Short mmCIF file of C-alpha atoms and ligand atoms in Angstrom, two decimals:
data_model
loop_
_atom_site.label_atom_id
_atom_site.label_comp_id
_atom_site.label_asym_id
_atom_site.label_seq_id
_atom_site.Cartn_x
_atom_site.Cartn_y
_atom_site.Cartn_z
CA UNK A 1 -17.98 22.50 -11.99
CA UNK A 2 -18.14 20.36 -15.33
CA UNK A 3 -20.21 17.82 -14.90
CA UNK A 4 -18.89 14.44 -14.35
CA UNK A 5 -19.39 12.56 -17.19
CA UNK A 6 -17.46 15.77 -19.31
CA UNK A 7 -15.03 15.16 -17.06
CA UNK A 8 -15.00 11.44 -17.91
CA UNK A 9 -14.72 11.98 -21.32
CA UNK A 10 -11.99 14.73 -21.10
CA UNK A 11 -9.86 12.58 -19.27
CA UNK A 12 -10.59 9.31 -21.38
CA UNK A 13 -9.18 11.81 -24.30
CA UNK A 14 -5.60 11.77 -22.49
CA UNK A 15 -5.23 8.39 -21.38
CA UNK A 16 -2.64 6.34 -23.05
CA UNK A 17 -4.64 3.21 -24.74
CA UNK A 18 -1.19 1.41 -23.26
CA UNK A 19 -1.42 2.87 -19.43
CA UNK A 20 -2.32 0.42 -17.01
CA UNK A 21 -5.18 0.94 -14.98
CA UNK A 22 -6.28 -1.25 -12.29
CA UNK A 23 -7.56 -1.49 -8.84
CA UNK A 24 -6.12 -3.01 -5.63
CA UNK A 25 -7.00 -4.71 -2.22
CA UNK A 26 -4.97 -6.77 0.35
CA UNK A 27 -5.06 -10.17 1.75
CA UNK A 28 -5.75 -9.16 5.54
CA UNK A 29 -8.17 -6.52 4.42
CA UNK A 30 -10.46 -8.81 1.96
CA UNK A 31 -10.14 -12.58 2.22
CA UNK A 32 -11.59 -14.13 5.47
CA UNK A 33 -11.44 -17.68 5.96
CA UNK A 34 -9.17 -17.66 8.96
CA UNK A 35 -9.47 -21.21 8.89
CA UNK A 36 -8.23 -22.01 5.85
CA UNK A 37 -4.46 -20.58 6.85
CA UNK A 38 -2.21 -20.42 9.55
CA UNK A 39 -2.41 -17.10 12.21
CA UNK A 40 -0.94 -14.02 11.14
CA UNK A 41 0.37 -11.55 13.30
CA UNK A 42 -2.52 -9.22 12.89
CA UNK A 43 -5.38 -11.50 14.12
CA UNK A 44 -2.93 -11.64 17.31
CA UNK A 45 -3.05 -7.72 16.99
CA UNK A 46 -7.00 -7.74 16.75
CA UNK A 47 -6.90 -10.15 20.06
CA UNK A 48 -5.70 -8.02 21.94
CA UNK A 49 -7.83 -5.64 21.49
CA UNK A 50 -5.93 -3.54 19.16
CA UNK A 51 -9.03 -2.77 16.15
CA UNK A 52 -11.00 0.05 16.62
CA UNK A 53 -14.54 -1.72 16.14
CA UNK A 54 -13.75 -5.09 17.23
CA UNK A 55 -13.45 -6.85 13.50
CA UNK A 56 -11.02 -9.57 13.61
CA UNK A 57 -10.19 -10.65 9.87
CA UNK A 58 -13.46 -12.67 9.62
CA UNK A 59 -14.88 -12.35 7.24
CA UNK A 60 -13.13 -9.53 6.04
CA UNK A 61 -14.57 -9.51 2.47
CA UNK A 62 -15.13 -13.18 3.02
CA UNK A 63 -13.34 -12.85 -0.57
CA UNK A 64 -11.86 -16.74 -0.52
CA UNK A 65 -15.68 -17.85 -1.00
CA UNK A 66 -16.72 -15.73 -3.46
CA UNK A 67 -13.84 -15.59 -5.54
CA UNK A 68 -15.93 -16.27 -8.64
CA UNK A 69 -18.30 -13.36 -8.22
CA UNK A 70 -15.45 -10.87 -7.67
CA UNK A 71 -14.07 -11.91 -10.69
CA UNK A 72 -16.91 -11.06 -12.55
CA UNK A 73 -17.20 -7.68 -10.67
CA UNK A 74 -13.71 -7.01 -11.87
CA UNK A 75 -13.90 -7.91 -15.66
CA UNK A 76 -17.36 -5.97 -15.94
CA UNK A 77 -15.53 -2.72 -14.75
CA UNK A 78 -13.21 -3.55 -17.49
CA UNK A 79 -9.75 -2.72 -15.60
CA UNK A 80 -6.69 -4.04 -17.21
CA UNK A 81 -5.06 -5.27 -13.80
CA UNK A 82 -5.70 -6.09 -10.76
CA UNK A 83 -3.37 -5.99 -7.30
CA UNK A 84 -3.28 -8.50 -4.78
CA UNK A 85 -1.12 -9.53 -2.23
CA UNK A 86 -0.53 -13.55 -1.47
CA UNK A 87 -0.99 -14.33 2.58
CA UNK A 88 2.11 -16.14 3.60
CA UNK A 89 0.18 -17.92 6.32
CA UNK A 90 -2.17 -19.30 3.22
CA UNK A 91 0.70 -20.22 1.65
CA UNK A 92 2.28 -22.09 4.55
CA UNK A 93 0.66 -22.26 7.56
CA UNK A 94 3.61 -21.41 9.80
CA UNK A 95 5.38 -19.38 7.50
CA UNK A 96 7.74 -22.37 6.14
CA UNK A 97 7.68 -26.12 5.40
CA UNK A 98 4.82 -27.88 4.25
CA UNK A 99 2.72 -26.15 1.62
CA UNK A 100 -1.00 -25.47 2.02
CA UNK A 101 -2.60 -26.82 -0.29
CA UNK A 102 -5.92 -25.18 -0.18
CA UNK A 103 -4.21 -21.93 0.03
CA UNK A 104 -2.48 -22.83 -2.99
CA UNK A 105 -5.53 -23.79 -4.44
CA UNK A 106 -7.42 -20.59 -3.90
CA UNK A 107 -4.28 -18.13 -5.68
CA UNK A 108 -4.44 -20.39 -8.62
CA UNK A 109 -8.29 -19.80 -9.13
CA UNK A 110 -7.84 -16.19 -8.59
CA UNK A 111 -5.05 -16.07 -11.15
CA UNK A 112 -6.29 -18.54 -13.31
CA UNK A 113 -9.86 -16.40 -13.03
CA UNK A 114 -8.01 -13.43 -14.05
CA UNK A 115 -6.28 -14.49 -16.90
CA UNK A 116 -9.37 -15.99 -18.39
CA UNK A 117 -11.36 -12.32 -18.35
CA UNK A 118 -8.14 -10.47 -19.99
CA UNK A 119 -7.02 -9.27 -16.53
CA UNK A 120 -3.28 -8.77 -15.48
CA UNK A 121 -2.42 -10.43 -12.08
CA UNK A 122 -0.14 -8.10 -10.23
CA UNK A 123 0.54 -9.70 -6.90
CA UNK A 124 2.77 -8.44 -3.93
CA UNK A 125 4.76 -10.91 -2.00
CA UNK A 126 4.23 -9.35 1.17
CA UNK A 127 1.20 -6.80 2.71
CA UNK A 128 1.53 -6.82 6.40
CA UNK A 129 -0.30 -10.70 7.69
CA UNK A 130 3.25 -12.25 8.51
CA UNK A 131 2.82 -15.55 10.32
CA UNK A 132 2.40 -15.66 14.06
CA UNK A 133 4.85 -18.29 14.38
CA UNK A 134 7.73 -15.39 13.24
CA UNK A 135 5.85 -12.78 14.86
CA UNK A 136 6.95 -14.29 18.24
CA UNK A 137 10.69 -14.70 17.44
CA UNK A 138 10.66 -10.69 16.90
CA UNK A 139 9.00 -10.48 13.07
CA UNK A 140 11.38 -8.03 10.98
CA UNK A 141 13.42 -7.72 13.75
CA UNK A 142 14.48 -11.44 14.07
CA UNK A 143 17.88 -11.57 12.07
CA UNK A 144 16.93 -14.65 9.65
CA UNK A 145 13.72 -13.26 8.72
CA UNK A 146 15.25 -11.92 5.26
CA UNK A 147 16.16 -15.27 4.29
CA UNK A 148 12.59 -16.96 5.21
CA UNK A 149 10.92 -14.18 3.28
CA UNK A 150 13.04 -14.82 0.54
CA UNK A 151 12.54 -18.94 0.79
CA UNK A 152 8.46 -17.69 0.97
CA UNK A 153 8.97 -15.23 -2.48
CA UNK A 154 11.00 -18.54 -3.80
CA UNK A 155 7.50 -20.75 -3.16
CA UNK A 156 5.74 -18.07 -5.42
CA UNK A 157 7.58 -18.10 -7.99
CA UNK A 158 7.88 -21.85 -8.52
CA UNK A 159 3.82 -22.07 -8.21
CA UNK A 160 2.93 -19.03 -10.09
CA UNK A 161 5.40 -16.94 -11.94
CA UNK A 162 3.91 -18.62 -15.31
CA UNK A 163 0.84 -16.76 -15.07
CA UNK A 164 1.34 -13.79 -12.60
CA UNK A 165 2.61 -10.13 -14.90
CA UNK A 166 3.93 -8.31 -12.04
CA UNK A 167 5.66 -9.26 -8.60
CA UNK A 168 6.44 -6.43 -5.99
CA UNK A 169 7.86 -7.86 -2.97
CA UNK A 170 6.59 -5.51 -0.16
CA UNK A 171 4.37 -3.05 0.02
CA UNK A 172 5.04 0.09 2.01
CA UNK A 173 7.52 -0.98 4.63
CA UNK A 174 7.72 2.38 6.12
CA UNK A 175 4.57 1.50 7.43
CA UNK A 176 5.11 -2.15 8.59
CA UNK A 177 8.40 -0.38 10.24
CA UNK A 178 7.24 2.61 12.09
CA UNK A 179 3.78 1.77 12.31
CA UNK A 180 4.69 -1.65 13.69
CA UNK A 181 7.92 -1.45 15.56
CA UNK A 182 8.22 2.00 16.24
CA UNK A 183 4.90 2.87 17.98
CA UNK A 184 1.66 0.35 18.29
CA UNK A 185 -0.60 1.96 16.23
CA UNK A 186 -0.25 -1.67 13.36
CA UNK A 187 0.92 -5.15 14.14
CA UNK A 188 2.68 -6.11 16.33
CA UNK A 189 2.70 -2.97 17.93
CA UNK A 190 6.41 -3.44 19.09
CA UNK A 191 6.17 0.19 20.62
CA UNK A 192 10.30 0.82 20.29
CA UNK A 193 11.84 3.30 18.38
CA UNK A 194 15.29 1.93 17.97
CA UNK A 195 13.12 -1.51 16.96
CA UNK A 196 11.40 0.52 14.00
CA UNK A 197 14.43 1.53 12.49
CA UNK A 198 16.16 -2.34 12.73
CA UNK A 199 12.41 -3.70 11.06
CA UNK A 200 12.93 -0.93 8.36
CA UNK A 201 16.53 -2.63 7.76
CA UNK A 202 15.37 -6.04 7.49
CA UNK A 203 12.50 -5.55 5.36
CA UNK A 204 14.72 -3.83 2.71
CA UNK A 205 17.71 -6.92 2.94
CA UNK A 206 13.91 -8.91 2.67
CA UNK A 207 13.25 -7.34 -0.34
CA UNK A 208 16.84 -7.44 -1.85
CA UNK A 209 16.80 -11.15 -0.81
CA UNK A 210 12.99 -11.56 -2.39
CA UNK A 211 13.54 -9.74 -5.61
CA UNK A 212 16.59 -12.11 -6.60
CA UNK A 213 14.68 -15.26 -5.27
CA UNK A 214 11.63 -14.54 -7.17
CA UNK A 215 14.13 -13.95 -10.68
CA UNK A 216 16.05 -17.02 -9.95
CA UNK A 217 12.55 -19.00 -9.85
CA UNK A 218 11.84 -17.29 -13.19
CA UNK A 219 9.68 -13.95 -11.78
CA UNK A 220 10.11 -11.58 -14.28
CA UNK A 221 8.56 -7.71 -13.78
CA UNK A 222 9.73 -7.84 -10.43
CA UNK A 223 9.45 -4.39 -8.56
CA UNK A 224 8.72 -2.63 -4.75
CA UNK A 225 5.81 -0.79 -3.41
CA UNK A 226 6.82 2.89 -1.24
CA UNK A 227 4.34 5.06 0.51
CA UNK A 228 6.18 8.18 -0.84
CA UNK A 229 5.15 11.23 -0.51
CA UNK A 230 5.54 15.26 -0.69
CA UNK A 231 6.48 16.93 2.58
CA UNK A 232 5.92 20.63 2.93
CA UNK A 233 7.19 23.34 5.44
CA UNK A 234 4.96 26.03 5.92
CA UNK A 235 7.28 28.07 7.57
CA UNK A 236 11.29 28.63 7.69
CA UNK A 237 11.29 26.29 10.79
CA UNK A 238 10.30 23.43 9.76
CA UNK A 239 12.69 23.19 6.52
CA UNK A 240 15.35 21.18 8.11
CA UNK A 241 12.66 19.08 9.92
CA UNK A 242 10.51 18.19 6.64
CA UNK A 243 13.58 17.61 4.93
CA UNK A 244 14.48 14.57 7.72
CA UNK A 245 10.94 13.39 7.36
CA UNK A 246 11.61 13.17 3.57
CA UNK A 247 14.51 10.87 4.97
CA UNK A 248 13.10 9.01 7.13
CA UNK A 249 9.27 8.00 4.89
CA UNK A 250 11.42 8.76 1.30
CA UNK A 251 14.99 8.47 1.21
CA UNK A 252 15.63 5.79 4.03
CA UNK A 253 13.89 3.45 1.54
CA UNK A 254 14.74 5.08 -1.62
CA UNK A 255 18.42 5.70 -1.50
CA UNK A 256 19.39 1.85 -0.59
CA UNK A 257 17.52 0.80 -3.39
CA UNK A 258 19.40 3.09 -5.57
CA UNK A 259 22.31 1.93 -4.28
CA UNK A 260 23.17 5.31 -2.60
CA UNK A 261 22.87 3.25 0.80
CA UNK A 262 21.41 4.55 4.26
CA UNK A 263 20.69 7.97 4.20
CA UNK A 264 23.76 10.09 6.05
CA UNK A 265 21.55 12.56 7.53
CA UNK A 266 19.26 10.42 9.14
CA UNK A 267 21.99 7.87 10.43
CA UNK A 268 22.95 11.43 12.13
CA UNK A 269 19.42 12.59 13.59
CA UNK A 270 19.25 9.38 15.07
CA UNK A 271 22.15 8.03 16.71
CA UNK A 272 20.26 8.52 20.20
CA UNK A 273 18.00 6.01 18.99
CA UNK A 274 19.85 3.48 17.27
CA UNK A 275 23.57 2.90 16.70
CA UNK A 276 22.71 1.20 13.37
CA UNK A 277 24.99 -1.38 14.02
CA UNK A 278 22.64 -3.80 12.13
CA UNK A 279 23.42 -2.10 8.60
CA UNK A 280 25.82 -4.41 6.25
CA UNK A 281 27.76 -3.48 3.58
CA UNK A 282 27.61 -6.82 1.91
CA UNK A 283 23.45 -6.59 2.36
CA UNK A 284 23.42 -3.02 1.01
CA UNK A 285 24.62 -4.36 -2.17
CA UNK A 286 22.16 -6.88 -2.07
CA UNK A 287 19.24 -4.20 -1.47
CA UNK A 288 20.63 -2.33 -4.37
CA UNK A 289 19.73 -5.19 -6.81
CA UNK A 290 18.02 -3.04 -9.49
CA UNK A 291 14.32 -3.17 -9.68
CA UNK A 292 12.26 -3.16 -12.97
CA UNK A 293 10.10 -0.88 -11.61
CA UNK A 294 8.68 1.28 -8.69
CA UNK A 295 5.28 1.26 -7.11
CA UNK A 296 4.24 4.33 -5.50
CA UNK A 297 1.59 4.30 -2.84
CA UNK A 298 -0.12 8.34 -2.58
CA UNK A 299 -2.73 9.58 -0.74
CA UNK A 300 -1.98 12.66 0.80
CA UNK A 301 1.08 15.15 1.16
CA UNK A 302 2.77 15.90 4.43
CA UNK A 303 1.89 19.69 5.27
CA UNK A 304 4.46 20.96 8.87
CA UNK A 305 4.75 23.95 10.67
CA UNK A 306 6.28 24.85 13.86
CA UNK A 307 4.31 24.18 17.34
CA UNK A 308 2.36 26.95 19.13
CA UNK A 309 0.47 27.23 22.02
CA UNK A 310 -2.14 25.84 20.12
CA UNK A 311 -2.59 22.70 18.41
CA UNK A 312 -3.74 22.70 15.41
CA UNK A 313 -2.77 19.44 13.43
CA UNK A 314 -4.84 16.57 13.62
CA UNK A 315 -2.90 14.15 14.43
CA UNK A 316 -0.37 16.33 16.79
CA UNK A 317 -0.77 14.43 19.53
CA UNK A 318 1.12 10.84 17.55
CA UNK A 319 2.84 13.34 15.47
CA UNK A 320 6.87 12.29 15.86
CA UNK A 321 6.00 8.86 16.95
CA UNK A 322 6.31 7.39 13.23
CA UNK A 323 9.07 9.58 12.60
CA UNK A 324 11.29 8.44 15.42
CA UNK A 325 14.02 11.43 15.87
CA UNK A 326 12.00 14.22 14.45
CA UNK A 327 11.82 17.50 16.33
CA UNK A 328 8.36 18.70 16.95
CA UNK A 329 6.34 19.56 15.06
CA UNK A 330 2.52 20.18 14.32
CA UNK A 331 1.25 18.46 11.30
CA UNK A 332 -1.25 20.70 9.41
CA UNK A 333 -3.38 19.49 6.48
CA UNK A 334 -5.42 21.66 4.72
CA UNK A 335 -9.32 21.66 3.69
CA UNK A 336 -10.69 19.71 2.21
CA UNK A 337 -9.71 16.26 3.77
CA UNK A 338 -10.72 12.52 3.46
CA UNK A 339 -11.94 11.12 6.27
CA UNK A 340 -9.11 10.17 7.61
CA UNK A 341 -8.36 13.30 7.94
CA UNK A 342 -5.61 13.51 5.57
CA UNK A 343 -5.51 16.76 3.38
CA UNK A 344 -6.72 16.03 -0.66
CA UNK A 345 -4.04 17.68 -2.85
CA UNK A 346 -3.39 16.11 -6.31
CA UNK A 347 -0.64 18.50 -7.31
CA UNK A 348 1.34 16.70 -4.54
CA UNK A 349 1.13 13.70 -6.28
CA UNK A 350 2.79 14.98 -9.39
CA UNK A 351 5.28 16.49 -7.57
CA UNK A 352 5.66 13.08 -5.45
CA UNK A 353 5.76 11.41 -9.18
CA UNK A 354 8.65 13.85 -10.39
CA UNK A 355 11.04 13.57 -7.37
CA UNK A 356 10.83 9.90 -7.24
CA UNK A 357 11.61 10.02 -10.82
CA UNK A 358 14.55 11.92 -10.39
CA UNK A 359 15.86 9.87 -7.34
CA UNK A 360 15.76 6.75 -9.33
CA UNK A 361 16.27 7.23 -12.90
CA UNK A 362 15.73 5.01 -15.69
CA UNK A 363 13.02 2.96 -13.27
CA UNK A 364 9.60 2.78 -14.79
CA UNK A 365 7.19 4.02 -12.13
CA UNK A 366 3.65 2.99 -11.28
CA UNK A 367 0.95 4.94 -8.90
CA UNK A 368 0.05 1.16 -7.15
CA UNK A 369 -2.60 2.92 -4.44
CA UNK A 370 -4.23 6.09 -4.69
CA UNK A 371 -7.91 6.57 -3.26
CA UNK A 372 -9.81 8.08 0.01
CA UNK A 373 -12.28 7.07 2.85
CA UNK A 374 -15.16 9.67 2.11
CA UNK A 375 -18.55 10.46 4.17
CA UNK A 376 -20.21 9.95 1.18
CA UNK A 377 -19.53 6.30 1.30
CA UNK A 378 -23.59 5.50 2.37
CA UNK A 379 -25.90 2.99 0.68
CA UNK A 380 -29.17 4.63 0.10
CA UNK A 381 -32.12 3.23 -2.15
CA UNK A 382 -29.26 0.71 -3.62
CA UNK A 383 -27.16 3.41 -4.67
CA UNK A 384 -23.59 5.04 -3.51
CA UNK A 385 -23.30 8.16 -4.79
CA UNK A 386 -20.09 8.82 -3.67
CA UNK A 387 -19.11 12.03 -5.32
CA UNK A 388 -16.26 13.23 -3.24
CA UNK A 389 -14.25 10.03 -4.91
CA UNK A 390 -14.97 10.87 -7.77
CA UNK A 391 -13.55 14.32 -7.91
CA UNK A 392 -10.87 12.89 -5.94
CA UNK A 393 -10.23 9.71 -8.68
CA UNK A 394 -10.47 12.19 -11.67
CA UNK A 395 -7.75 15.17 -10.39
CA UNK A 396 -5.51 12.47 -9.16
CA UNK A 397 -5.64 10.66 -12.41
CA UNK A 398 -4.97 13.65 -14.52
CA UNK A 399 -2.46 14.83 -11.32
CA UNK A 400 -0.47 11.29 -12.37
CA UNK A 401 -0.78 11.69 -16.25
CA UNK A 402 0.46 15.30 -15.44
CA UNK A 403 3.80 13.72 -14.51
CA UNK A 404 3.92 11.25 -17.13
CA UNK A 405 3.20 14.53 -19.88
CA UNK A 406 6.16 16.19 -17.70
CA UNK A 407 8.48 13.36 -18.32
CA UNK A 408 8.06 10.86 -15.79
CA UNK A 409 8.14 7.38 -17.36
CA UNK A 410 4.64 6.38 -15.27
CA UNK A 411 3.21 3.26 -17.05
CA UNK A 412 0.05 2.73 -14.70
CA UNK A 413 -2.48 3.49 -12.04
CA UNK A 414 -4.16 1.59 -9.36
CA UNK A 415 -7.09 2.48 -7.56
CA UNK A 416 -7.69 1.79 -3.79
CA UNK A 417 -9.12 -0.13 -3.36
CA UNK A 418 -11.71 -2.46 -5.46
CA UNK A 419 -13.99 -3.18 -2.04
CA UNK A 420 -14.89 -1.73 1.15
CA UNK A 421 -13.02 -3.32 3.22
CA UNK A 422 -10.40 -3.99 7.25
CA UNK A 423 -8.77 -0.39 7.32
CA UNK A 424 -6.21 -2.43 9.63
CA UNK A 425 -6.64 -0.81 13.66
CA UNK A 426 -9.88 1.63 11.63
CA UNK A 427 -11.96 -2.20 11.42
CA UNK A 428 -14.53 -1.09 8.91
CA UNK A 429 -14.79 2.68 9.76
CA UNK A 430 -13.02 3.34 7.21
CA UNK A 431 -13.99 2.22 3.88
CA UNK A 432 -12.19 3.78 0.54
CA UNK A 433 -13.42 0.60 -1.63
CA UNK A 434 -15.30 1.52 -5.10
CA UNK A 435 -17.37 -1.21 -4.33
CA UNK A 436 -19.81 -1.22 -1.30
CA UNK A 437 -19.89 -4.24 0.77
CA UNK A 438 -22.61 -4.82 3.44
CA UNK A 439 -20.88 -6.05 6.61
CA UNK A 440 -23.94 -8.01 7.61
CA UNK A 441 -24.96 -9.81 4.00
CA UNK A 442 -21.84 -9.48 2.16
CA UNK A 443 -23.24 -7.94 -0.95
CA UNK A 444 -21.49 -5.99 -3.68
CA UNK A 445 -22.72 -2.65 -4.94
CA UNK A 446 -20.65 -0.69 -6.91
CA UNK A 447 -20.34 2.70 -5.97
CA UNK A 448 -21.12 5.88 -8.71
CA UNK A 449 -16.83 5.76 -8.78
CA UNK A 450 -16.70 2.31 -9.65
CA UNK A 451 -19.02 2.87 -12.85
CA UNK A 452 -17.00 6.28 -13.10
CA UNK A 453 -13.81 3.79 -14.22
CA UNK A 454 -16.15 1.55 -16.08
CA UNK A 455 -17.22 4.30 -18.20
CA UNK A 456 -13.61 5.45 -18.30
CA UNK A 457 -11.97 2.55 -19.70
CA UNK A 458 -14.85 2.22 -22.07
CA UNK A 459 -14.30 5.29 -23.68
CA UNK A 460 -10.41 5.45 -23.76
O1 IFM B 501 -5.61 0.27 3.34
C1 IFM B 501 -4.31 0.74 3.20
C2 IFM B 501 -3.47 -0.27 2.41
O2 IFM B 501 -3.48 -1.52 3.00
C3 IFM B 501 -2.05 0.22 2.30
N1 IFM B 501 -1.98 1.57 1.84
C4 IFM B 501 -2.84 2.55 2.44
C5 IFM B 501 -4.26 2.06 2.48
C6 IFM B 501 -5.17 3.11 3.13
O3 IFM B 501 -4.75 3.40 4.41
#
């Protein structure tokens, strides 16, 4: 293998001086300071008992106090943006009414911060940490939560839209759907299949409802955020079933944005689930709104085949679960894998790139996530050599500017994420952050990647 700085440099040669590239994090996952802000729906998740190793969303990253130094950290790896997500429960404690004002505080220091090193603020509306107080009246499955998500995207934009480049509203609701609602593997761990597919409703009116309340506060740039990805049958059985899994993670969330509506296929597969009786005409149209652009969350593609006697998918045994009406089926990634077990191919990606392209033309798309948890991941003498992201940063990169050379109007990258940090119900066993941070002392190391993008956006 070329060594890694080669590689650097060859990939440096073929990225566009005006392609975004930035890193990203969460709220949940980084900030801390649970007393600063109202309860969120996944501290009543970690309560429970729900987080693999106990954490609980304090300190996280304990990012609200040290603001200032991650700043810093950011401008010296010299990325051009940087992706956040505001924490509604910061915002307003219960979700509506009375401002907070130290929450306020904090996102205008962080954008304010950003600005002043030459960094673009791109901030999603919502990442997963929805209030408590709305969590109990049923969370995306409570009819009026469209309209208080929109009245919370409304706050934003009155508070920050002068400074902030790039709104997306959600990010991956398949995941806050199925993940959430459908089984109990995220917050709230609604375990109800029929209940995933009515949260998956409402968080696309949400987003409909955001998008125009974020323009009519004067938003501009304002997009969405899909976990999309390639699904792949490795056998003539499985066609039909990967091509309703490409309904229910792609085109369920896709094709209303396009304005194509709710896919007819997987109304179909899952009538014995849900009678859909929630979907709106009049609310289609307003989930159609067009977007400016399209964030694409990849990691990993979907590899099926049909079952045998024996198992050999990883995660066979919660396989159908997030995709409620799905015959089985055994899920088999390939070597090598992340350590989440999810199988490293960066052709996938392009491919992801080009269909999405083709579903929704004329939208400017973004990679907004892209990164692994590695083994590799251990401080030793002050160091993380962490060469498996590496490799894994510079084919994915080249995987996404493959698309772009193809065609695809792709205007930026994002890696995930900027810090160790809450893998949601993983706690801290997983970490896919670029920067090392020490659970114990809360110190920042960058990792061999991190000065892998420093050195790569010094030499574009
Ligand atoms: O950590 C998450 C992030 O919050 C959303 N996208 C996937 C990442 C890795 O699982």
């Amino acid at each position: 293998m070329t060594n890694v700085s080669d590689r650097i440099a060859k990939l440096a040669a073929r990225l566009p001086k005006d392609f975004v590239v930035g890193t990203a994090t969460s709220s949940w996952q980084i900030e801390g300071n649970l007393a600063g802000r109202g309860s969120s729906i996944w501290e009543d998740f970690a309560k429970a008992g729900h987080i693999k190793d106990g954490s609980t969303g304090e300190p996280a990253c304990d990012h609200v106090n040290r603001v200032d130094e991650d700043l810093e950290l950011l401008k010296w790896l010299g990325f051009d943006s940087y992706r956040f997500s505001f924490s509604w429960p910061r915002i307003m404690r219960t979700g509506e009414g009375a401002l907070n004002p130290e929450g306020i505080d904090f996102y205008d220091r962080l954008i304010d911060g950003l600005l002043e090193r030459g960094i673009k603020p791109a901030a999603t509306v919502y990442h997963w940490d929805l209030p408590s107080t709305f969590g109990d009246k049923g969370g995306w499955t409570w009819e009026p939560i469209a309209d208080k998500f929109a009245d919370y995207a409304a706050v934003l934009a009155t508070k920050f839209a002068d400074r902030v480049d790039s709104w997306a509203t959600l990010n991956e609701p398949w995941v806050s759907s199925f993940l959430g609602y459908a089984t109990d593997i995220h917050a709230p761990g609604a375990n109800d299949q029929a209940k995933g597919f009515e949260a998956a409703y409402r968080l696309l009116l949400g987003h409909g409802r955001g998008i125009e309340a974020l323009r009519a506060n004067g938003a501009k740039n304002t997009g969405l955020v899909l976990n999309l990805t390639t699904m792949i049958a490795e056998d003539e059985g499985t066609k039909d079933a990967a091509w309703l899994m490409d309904g229910l993670q792609n085109r369920l969330f896709l094709d209303p944005v396009a304005g194509r509506g709710i896919p007819a296929d997987v109304v179909e597969a899952t009538r014995h689930i849900t009678d859909w009786s929630f979907v709106k005409e009049s609310e289609l149209a307003e989930i159609a709104t067009p977007v400016d652009w399209l964030g694409i969350n990849y990691y990993t593609p979907n590899r099926i085949e049909s079952p045998s006697e024996t198992d050999k998918g990883f995660i066979v045994g919660q396989n159908t679960d997030v995709y409620p009406g799905m015959p089985p089926v055994n899920f088999v990634p390939r070597e090598p894998r992340t350590n989440m077990g999810w199988e490293i191919d960066a052709s996938s990606m392009t491919t992801t790139l080009q269909q999405t392209s083709e579903r929704l033309p004329g939208v400017p798309l973004y990679v907004t996530e892209n990164g692994g948890a590695f083994k590799d991941d251990q401080l030793t003498d002050g160091f993380v050599n962490d060469q498996d992201r590496m490799d894994y940063y510079l084919n994915h990169i080249n995987a996404a500017l493959d698309a772009r050379d193809g065609g695809v109007d792709l205007r930026g990258y994002y890696a995930w994420s900027m810090f160790d940090n809450l893998e949601w119900a993983e706690g801290w066993k997983m970490t896919f952050g670029i920067v090392h941070v020490n659970q114990q002392t809360m110190e920042r190391t960058p990792k061999a990647s991190a000065r892998m993008f420093k050195q790569l956006l010094e030499q574009r």
